[in-house]
Short mmCIF file of C-alpha atoms in Angstrom, two decimals:
data_model
loop_
_atom_site.label_atom_id
_atom_site.label_comp_id
_atom_site.label_asym_id
_atom_site.label_seq_id
_atom_site.Cartn_x
_atom_site.Cartn_y
_atom_site.Cartn_z
CA MET A 1 40.82 31.34 -109.33
CA LYS A 2 42.14 27.81 -108.64
CA SER A 3 43.42 28.72 -105.30
CA ILE A 4 40.09 30.36 -104.49
CA LYS A 5 38.31 27.42 -105.42
CA PHE A 6 40.70 25.04 -103.35
CA LEU A 7 40.45 27.40 -100.40
CA PHE A 8 36.50 27.20 -100.39
CA SER A 9 36.57 23.66 -100.74
CA SER A 10 39.17 23.04 -98.07
CA LEU A 11 37.18 25.17 -95.92
CA LEU A 12 33.73 23.74 -96.64
CA CYS A 13 35.38 20.00 -96.01
CA PHE A 14 36.78 21.06 -92.82
CA LEU A 15 33.35 22.64 -91.79
CA LEU A 16 31.72 19.54 -92.40
CA ILE A 17 33.88 17.12 -90.85
CA ASN A 18 33.78 19.39 -87.52
CA VAL A 19 29.94 19.58 -87.85
CA ASN A 20 29.90 15.86 -87.73
CA LEU A 21 32.39 15.38 -85.22
CA LEU A 22 30.71 17.97 -82.69
CA SER A 23 27.30 16.30 -83.60
CA TYR A 24 28.56 12.76 -82.62
CA SER A 25 30.14 14.17 -79.46
CA SER A 26 27.16 15.55 -77.87
CA ALA A 27 25.08 12.57 -78.65
CA ALA A 28 27.65 10.56 -77.18
CA GLN A 29 27.01 12.45 -73.91
CA ALA A 30 23.20 12.01 -74.20
CA GLY A 31 23.77 8.51 -74.04
CA ASP A 32 21.54 7.36 -76.83
CA VAL A 33 24.20 6.48 -79.62
CA TYR A 34 22.81 4.52 -82.32
CA TRP A 35 25.74 2.88 -84.71
CA PRO A 36 25.26 0.82 -87.82
CA ASP A 37 26.65 -2.40 -88.44
CA ASP A 38 26.43 -4.17 -91.78
CA ASP A 39 23.81 -1.45 -93.29
CA TRP A 40 23.67 2.03 -92.66
CA ASP A 41 20.05 3.73 -92.12
CA VAL A 42 18.96 6.68 -93.89
CA ALA A 43 17.34 9.64 -92.02
CA THR A 44 16.05 13.33 -92.85
CA PRO A 45 18.48 16.10 -91.76
CA GLU A 46 15.73 17.30 -89.56
CA ALA A 47 15.26 13.97 -87.61
CA GLN A 48 19.08 14.48 -86.84
CA GLN A 49 18.75 18.13 -85.78
CA MET A 50 19.96 19.37 -88.83
CA ASN A 51 18.63 21.84 -91.37
CA SER A 52 17.91 20.64 -94.97
CA THR A 53 17.93 24.36 -96.12
CA THR A 54 21.82 24.47 -95.06
CA LEU A 55 22.20 21.48 -97.34
CA THR A 56 20.39 22.94 -100.07
CA GLU A 57 22.50 26.26 -99.60
CA MET A 58 25.61 23.93 -99.53
CA TYR A 59 24.78 22.87 -103.09
CA ASP A 60 24.08 26.14 -104.10
CA PHE A 61 27.40 27.13 -103.18
CA ILE A 62 29.60 24.36 -104.89
CA LYS A 63 27.23 25.15 -108.08
CA GLN A 64 27.79 29.07 -108.04
CA TYR A 65 31.70 28.50 -107.50
CA ASN A 66 31.68 25.62 -109.45
CA LEU A 67 33.66 23.54 -106.98
CA ASN A 68 35.25 20.58 -108.13
CA PHE A 69 32.91 17.99 -105.85
CA HIS A 70 32.98 14.45 -106.80
CA SER A 71 30.72 13.14 -104.37
CA VAL A 72 29.14 14.16 -100.86
CA LEU A 73 28.45 11.98 -98.11
CA ILE A 74 26.87 13.37 -94.65
CA THR A 75 26.55 11.42 -91.68
CA ARG A 76 25.30 12.04 -88.31
CA ASN A 77 24.87 10.06 -85.41
CA GLY A 78 25.14 6.47 -87.60
CA TYR A 79 22.83 7.93 -90.28
CA ILE A 80 23.21 8.70 -93.85
CA ILE A 81 21.75 12.26 -94.17
CA ASP A 82 22.90 13.07 -97.58
CA GLU A 83 24.50 11.31 -100.45
CA ASN A 84 24.96 12.73 -103.91
CA TYR A 85 27.27 12.60 -106.94
CA LEU A 86 28.26 15.48 -108.81
CA TYR A 87 29.80 16.57 -112.43
CA ASN A 88 30.71 20.19 -112.99
CA ALA A 89 28.90 20.84 -109.77
CA GLU A 90 25.84 19.33 -111.23
CA ILE A 91 24.12 16.33 -109.14
CA THR A 92 24.46 13.51 -111.50
CA GLY A 93 23.08 10.68 -109.61
CA GLU A 94 24.90 7.52 -109.28
CA GLN A 95 28.35 6.58 -110.80
CA LYS A 96 29.71 3.43 -112.52
CA PHE A 97 33.49 1.91 -111.77
CA ASN A 98 35.33 0.15 -113.92
CA THR A 99 37.14 -2.07 -111.83
CA THR A 100 39.96 -3.02 -114.53
CA SER A 101 41.48 0.48 -113.96
CA SER A 102 42.05 3.79 -112.11
CA TYR A 103 39.31 5.60 -113.48
CA MET A 104 35.43 6.01 -112.80
CA ILE A 105 33.25 6.07 -115.75
CA ARG A 106 30.84 8.97 -115.06
CA LYS A 107 27.13 8.85 -116.17
CA ASN A 108 27.80 11.10 -119.20
CA GLY A 109 30.65 8.74 -120.18
CA SER A 110 33.52 11.00 -119.14
CA LEU A 111 36.50 9.45 -117.16
CA HIS A 112 37.79 10.74 -113.87
CA ILE A 113 40.79 9.65 -112.73
CA LEU A 114 40.90 7.86 -108.93
CA TYR A 115 44.48 7.60 -108.31
CA SER A 116 44.57 9.77 -105.36
CA CYS A 117 41.72 7.56 -103.87
CA THR A 118 43.50 4.38 -104.56
CA LYS A 119 46.67 5.64 -102.43
CA SER A 120 44.14 6.35 -99.48
CA VAL A 121 42.49 2.84 -99.75
CA ILE A 122 46.17 1.20 -99.79
CA SER A 123 47.31 3.24 -97.17
CA LEU A 124 44.67 2.10 -95.17
CA LEU A 125 45.36 -1.30 -96.04
CA ILE A 126 48.75 -1.09 -94.98
CA GLY A 127 47.52 0.36 -92.03
CA ILE A 128 45.25 -3.01 -91.39
CA ALA A 129 48.23 -5.25 -92.35
CA ILE A 130 50.43 -3.77 -89.71
CA GLU A 131 47.95 -3.72 -86.84
CA LYS A 132 47.21 -7.32 -87.76
CA GLY A 133 51.07 -8.22 -88.06
CA TYR A 134 51.09 -9.23 -91.50
CA ILE A 135 53.81 -6.88 -92.24
CA THR A 136 56.04 -5.04 -89.46
CA SER A 137 56.03 -1.15 -90.68
CA VAL A 138 55.94 0.88 -93.51
CA ASN A 139 60.07 0.67 -93.28
CA GLU A 140 59.67 -2.86 -94.32
CA THR A 141 61.05 -3.58 -97.85
CA ILE A 142 59.01 -5.25 -100.65
CA TYR A 143 61.61 -7.64 -101.14
CA ASN A 144 61.34 -8.93 -97.83
CA ILE A 145 57.67 -9.20 -98.17
CA PHE A 146 57.93 -10.80 -101.93
CA PRO A 147 61.06 -12.30 -102.07
CA ASP A 148 59.70 -15.43 -103.87
CA LYS A 149 58.38 -13.20 -106.56
CA TRP A 150 61.10 -10.53 -107.02
CA ILE A 151 62.28 -9.88 -110.64
CA TYR A 152 63.44 -6.33 -110.19
CA GLY A 153 67.28 -7.38 -109.43
CA ASP A 154 69.35 -6.28 -106.82
CA SER A 155 69.53 -2.46 -107.27
CA LYS A 156 65.57 -2.07 -106.21
CA LYS A 157 65.51 -4.76 -103.24
CA ASN A 158 65.78 -1.45 -100.72
CA ILE A 159 62.50 -0.12 -101.95
CA ASN A 160 60.17 0.02 -98.95
CA ILE A 161 56.47 0.29 -98.50
CA GLU A 162 56.71 4.11 -97.42
CA ASP A 163 58.74 4.96 -100.65
CA LEU A 164 55.63 3.42 -102.41
CA LEU A 165 53.14 5.42 -100.68
#
C-alpha cells in the first residue's frame, strides 16, 4: 500500500508541476506576464484560467487515499492560487515552526521531522555560495572553508561539502 501511495503522490506532484510550467509558458507567449517582487498577490483559480472544482477534487483524492502531503502551494502566472497545510490528509490551517530544532510543531501539538527540507535549503544555499564565489565547488573540503575552527583532527580533513549533502 505504501508503494501505491508513493506512486499516487509522485504522479500528483508531477502533474501539478507540469500544469504550472505549461501555464507559465502560455502566459509568456501572450506577452502579459506579471511576476511578484517582495509580495505575492492572491487570485482565484478562475481568474487564472483554472478550475476550482479540480482543486477540490485534488483534496478529495488526497483525503480518499490518505496521502501523506504536508502542504500544498499552487501558483500560476505569479499569483498564489491555493495554499493549504494538511495533517493526515485533512486541511488544518497554519503551522507553527520551532526554529531551535529540525521539527515542525503541528497545530495539534505533534511533531514532524524536517530533515529532508533542511537538506534542500542547504543545497540551495550552497549553490548560491558557489555562484557568488564564497566557495569554489561542492568538492571543496570543510577544512579549507573553516581552517581556524577545525577541531576534528587530521583524519577528517578530506570531508568535502558533497559528502555532507
